[in-house]
Amino acid sequence: MASRIKTNAEKYIVCPFCSLHCDDILSKSDGKKYSISSEASKVSEANKTCLKKIESFNINAKSILTPTIKNKKANLSSALKYTRQILKKQKDAIIVNHGIDVSGVRSMLNFALNYNCSIDHINSKFLYQNIGIVQRTGYMATSLTETKNRGDVIIVFGNNILCKTPRLIEKVLIPSNSLCTNAKNKKIIFIGEFPDKLLKNLSKKYNISYIKTKIDYIPDLLNLLSDIGSIKIPNISKALVTKIKPIISKSKYLVATWSASDFINSKNPDKIIQAISQFILDRNKISRAACMPISGSLGDTTSSQTLTWLTGFPSRIKYAHGSFVHDRNIYNNEIIIDKKNTDVVIHISSLSPNKIKINENLKNIFIGHPNSKFTSQPDVFIPVGIPGIDYEGIMFRTDNVVSVALKKIRAINLPTTKEILDELT
Amino acid sequence: MNIKLESGNIFDPQNNIFNKKMDLYIADGKIISKKNIKGKINKIINCSNKIVMPGAIDMHTHIGGGKVNIARLMLEDFHIENNKNFDSSSIIAPSTIKTGLKYIEMGYTTCFEPALLPVNARQAHSEMADIPFIDKGGYALLGNDDFFLDLLRKKASQSMINDYVAFILNATQSIGIKVVNPGGINAFKFNQRALNVDEKSKYYNITPRDIISKLTQSIYDLGIAHPLHVHCSNLGIPGNYLSTIETIKAANSLPIHLTHIQFHSYGNNGDKAFSSASVEISNFLNKIPNLTCDVGQIMFGQTVTMSGDSMSQYRNHNHAHPKKWMCMDIECDAGCGIVPFKYKDKSFVNALQWVIGLEIFLLAEDPWKIFLTTDHPNGAPFTSYPHLIKLLMDRSFRNDILKQLPKSIRDHSILHTLKREYSLNEIAIMTRAAPARILGLQNKGNFSEGSDADITIYDKNNKDIENMFAHPIMVLKDGKVVVENGKVKNYLWGKTQTIKPEYDASIEKVLNKFFDRYHTMKLDNYIITESEMSNLIGSEIVTNKCKYERKQ
Ligand code: SF4
Ligand SMILES: [Zn+2]
C-alpha cells in the first residue's frame, strides 16, 4: 500500500481499539482535541470506519471529566475517600475488567491482593473457548505476520469477525505485499454465515469462496472437506465441496482464523474450535497449516497474558489465605453478580464506551473512560485516561506473541487506571 | 549503609580465593575494601562456620516470554502443588513471582532467559520485570528470521550483518545472541522436516553452517562478551553428536557456546540404536579453547519442554505427557513448541539421557568451560540444582541412583567407571565466576571491589550438600538482606543486563522498508527504548561494555 509523507505536525499512534492494534495511523492534536488519518494514500472503507471510530473517543458534550458520587459531581480526593469507605466495608468484592493495558492489570492484581478480592474479565467465556484447545489437546498456531507473508489459503470461520477487526483483510489476509507467496494469488474461503453484502463487495476485489452454512455444521463440513465420512449437510452441494477441496489440498501454508465470540450461539462452541484445530493438525501431516484465533477488543489478550505470568492463571482468580487461587466457575463474574455472591463490584473500563450493565442491588465503583455509559448510575464514577490516547502503555495483540507500545496523543489531565488503583491500594 | 560479613569461609574463584577465612565489606550495595570504608559499620553479620559465595548465576533458564506463558496456561492442571507461596502455580511452569521466590531462596541472584524472540522481547522483558529479587537478561534469537536469511541469500557483507546483529541487541535490550536449530525453524515453515548442518534450506538455499559462521564472526567482530549461544541442529536425534561436532567446526575457531549439550550428545550404537557420545563431545570441549557449554541435565519426573525449535518439538509431539502440545510459527522471526514431558527412570532412553548429562559434567576438565543447567524446565525445573550438585559431588549417591536404572544402560555408557567428585571450589566456579565471565558481567560472580554485593551464605555445618545448597541461611541482593534464616524477608526488584554495540544507522533504513512492506507493525514499535524499559516495562537496565572496539 503506497504511503503518503507524514507531516511534522502528525504523530503515529497505535490503535488501542481492537486486537489488531494497527500502528500505521496518524494523529494530529492541539493537546485536547485530536484528528486521525491514515498513512495510506488511498484509504480503504474498512480503514475509514476505524478512523471514525478512533475520532469518536474525542471529548464531547456528554463526556464525564470529573468524578461523580451518586451521580453528583465531586472532586477526585472526595471520590477516592468515598471509594475507600466502600472498600473498607467490603467482604467479597470483585473486579470486572472491561479493558485495560498491562500497567492496569498489574495494579489490579495488587489491589486484589490488598482487599482479598476476585478478578474476572468480561470476555472470559470466549477466552476459555480458545484456551480450551490449549488445555485439552494443544494446537498449531501462527501469527499475523506469518499469515501475511506465508499464508496462501486462508479459511475464515464465523459470521461477524470482520466487523470486530475491520482491517484484518487488508492488513493480514490479503495484503498488498507478501514475502514468500504471491499476495495476488491468495485464496480466502469463508465458512459460516457472513453478511451477503460484505462478501459481495469483497468478491469484487479478492479471490474468495464462500460456503454458507450454519455454524454448528462446521465440524461436519470439515470432515467432508477431508474425505472423512459422507454426512449430508443442508444446502451444501457436492459440487461446492468438490470445488473447495483442491484449493485446500494444494495449499502450502493454510491458515484457519475465527473469533470465538462468533460461535456463542452455537450448541457446542468447543466442538467447533476443536474440529478446526484437528483439521489443521491433519493438514500438517503433509503440508503446513496453522490456526490464528482472533481475540476480543476489550484487552482480552492483555489481561489473560499478564495475569497468567503473574499468577499462573489467565482469569477468574481470587486472593485468599495468602495465595492467589483460581476457579473458573466460582469466580465467573456473571454468576457472582447475578447470584449476589459479592457486595462491591469494581468495574474497570478504559477502552470502550459501550454501555455496561450495572446491578443496582450491589455497590458499584466504576473506573472508566470519560465517554463511558452504564445502564444505571454507579455509586462512584472516576474518569480515567484511555491508554494509547491519554497515556503510554503496553497491550497485547490477538496473536499473543506481539505486544505494542501505545502512545500518548492528548493531554486532558485525567489520571490513569493504574494511578487510581494504586492510590486505593 | 556499611555492612561487615565477619570471618566467613570465602569462595571467590575470580580472585583465586578458595575457602579462605576472611571478612567482607559492603557499602551502598557494592563490595568495598576495608580501607575505603567511610563512616562506621552499621551492621555486622557473623559468618563464622558459614560458606560465603557470590550469588549464583543461571545462564540458561526459560523464565519469561511467550512460550513460558503458554506452558503456564497449558499446564493449569499442575498448578495446585505448592499452594501457599503467593499463588498456586507449579514449579514446572511457575508464575514470575514464584520464579523469583524460588530462585532467591536457593541463593541465585542473576538469571538469563536464553530464547528472547526479538518480536516478543517486550513481553519477555515485561514478564522478567515482574520477577522479584533477581537481575535478569536475555539472548535475542536470530538465524531463522526471514530478514537475516534474506541478507545471507543476497550475500550481504559481514559488516552489514554486524550492523543488523548490533541493531537487534540494542532494539531488544539483550545481552547476547542465540541461534536455535540454525535455519531449521524457518525451513519448517516451508514444510522441511529436518535440516542437517550442511543441508541447504529449500527456500533460502542456505545451510546451518553458513548461519553459524556468519553469526560467530559477527559476535566476535562486535566485541560481544557472550559467544554465540547455539542450540544445535537435530536436537534429540540418535547420532546427533556428529552434527554437534560439525556445528563446533562451523565457528571456525571463534568463540561458541553450545547450550543443553546433553540433548546433542547422542550416539546411535548398540541394539537400541541410542548410545552415549559424551566422550566424543567432551574431547572437543577439552581440546578447543573457545568452546563452552551448559549441560541441560535431565531429572526424572514431570516437566514441560519449551523451545524455539518448532521443527524438533513438532517431531517430538507424540511423546507429550500429558497428551497435549502446541507449536507456533512466529512473525517471520522464529517459532516455538511446548510439549509437556515426563522423564521416567525405567525408560532406557530417559535413563541414558540422565547418564549422558552427568558424564559430560564429569569428563569436562575445566570447570570454567561448563555450566550447571537443566535448561529449566526442559530437563527439569531449576529447583533441582541442589540435587544435581549432590550428584556431582557425591559419587556413592550418584551410583546408588545409577543402580536403580535399567541394567542395559551400562553397556551404552561409562558413568559407572567415572570416579570424579566435584569440589566446592569447582561448584563455585561453574555456578558463579564462570557464568559471570562468559557473559562479560564484570560486577557479578566475584567479590572484587565495586562488584554488586549479591551474596549467598550457606551453613558449613550442614553435612547434606543438597540441603545446604537448597537452603542458604542468608542471601543478600545489592547489599540488602532478602533471605534470612532461609525465609524471604523483603521484596526488591533487580535490573536488566544488556549490551549496546555500535551500528551504522543505515541498517534501520533497510529495516524500515522491510517492516513497512512485510511486517504487521512498524519498526519504531518493534524497538524497545531505554525509557520504555524503565517506564512501561518496569525494569532499569545496566549496560555492560563490549570487550573491545568493533572490528568491522
Ligand atoms: S483494525 Fe482494529 S486496531 Fe486497526 S485501526 Fe481498526 S480498530 Fe484500530
Ligand atoms: Zn533452553
PDB file of C-alpha atoms and ligand atoms in Angstrom, chain A residues 15-22 25 46-47 50 53-54 164-168 171, ligand 1:
ATOM      1  CA  CYS A  15      -4.724   1.994  17.838  1.00  0.00           C
ATOM      2  CA  PRO A  16      -5.933   0.544  21.136  1.00  0.00           C
ATOM      3  CA  PHE A  17      -9.428  -0.311  19.926  1.00  0.00           C
ATOM      4  CA  CYS A  18      -9.195  -3.833  18.603  1.00  0.00           C
ATOM      5  CA  SER A  19      -6.826  -6.707  18.999  1.00  0.00           C
ATOM      6  CA  LEU A  20      -5.003  -5.953  15.737  1.00  0.00           C
ATOM      7  CA  HIS A  21      -3.501  -2.805  17.265  1.00  0.00           C
ATOM      8  CA  CYS A  22      -2.604  -1.186  13.946  1.00  0.00           C
ATOM      9  CA  ILE A  25      -2.382   5.620  11.826  1.00  0.00           C
ATOM     10  CA  ALA A  46     -12.525  -0.570   6.428  1.00  0.00           C
ATOM     11  CA  ASN A  47      -9.831   1.870   7.394  1.00  0.00           C
ATOM     12  CA  CYS A  50     -11.706   2.654  12.046  1.00  0.00           C
ATOM     13  CA  LYS A  53     -14.275   5.167  15.487  1.00  0.00           C
ATOM     14  CA  ILE A  54     -10.992   6.386  16.916  1.00  0.00           C
ATOM     15  CA  LYS A 164     -14.715  -6.777  15.050  1.00  0.00           C
ATOM     16  CA  THR A 165     -11.353  -6.426  13.334  1.00  0.00           C
ATOM     17  CA  PRO A 166     -12.177  -4.204  10.381  1.00  0.00           C
ATOM     18  CA  ARG A 167      -8.734  -4.200   8.770  1.00  0.00           C
ATOM     19  CA  LEU A 168      -7.984  -7.914   9.109  1.00  0.00           C
ATOM     20  CA  LYS A 171      -3.563  -5.861   6.665  1.00  0.00           C
TER      21      LYS A 171
HETATM   22  S1  SF4 C   1      -8.478  -2.705  12.666  1.00  0.00           S
HETATM   23 FE1  SF4 C   1      -8.646  -2.517  14.889  1.00  0.00          FE
HETATM   24  S2  SF4 C   1      -6.642  -1.786  15.565  1.00  0.00           S
HETATM   25 FE2  SF4 C   1      -6.750  -1.479  13.343  1.00  0.00          FE
HETATM   26  S3  SF4 C   1      -7.402   0.629  13.196  1.00  0.00           S
HETATM   27 FE3  SF4 C   1      -9.251  -0.653  13.127  1.00  0.00          FE
HETATM   28  S4  SF4 C   1      -9.960  -0.744  15.255  1.00  0.00           S
HETATM   29 FE4  SF4 C   1      -7.881   0.022  15.288  1.00  0.00          FE
END
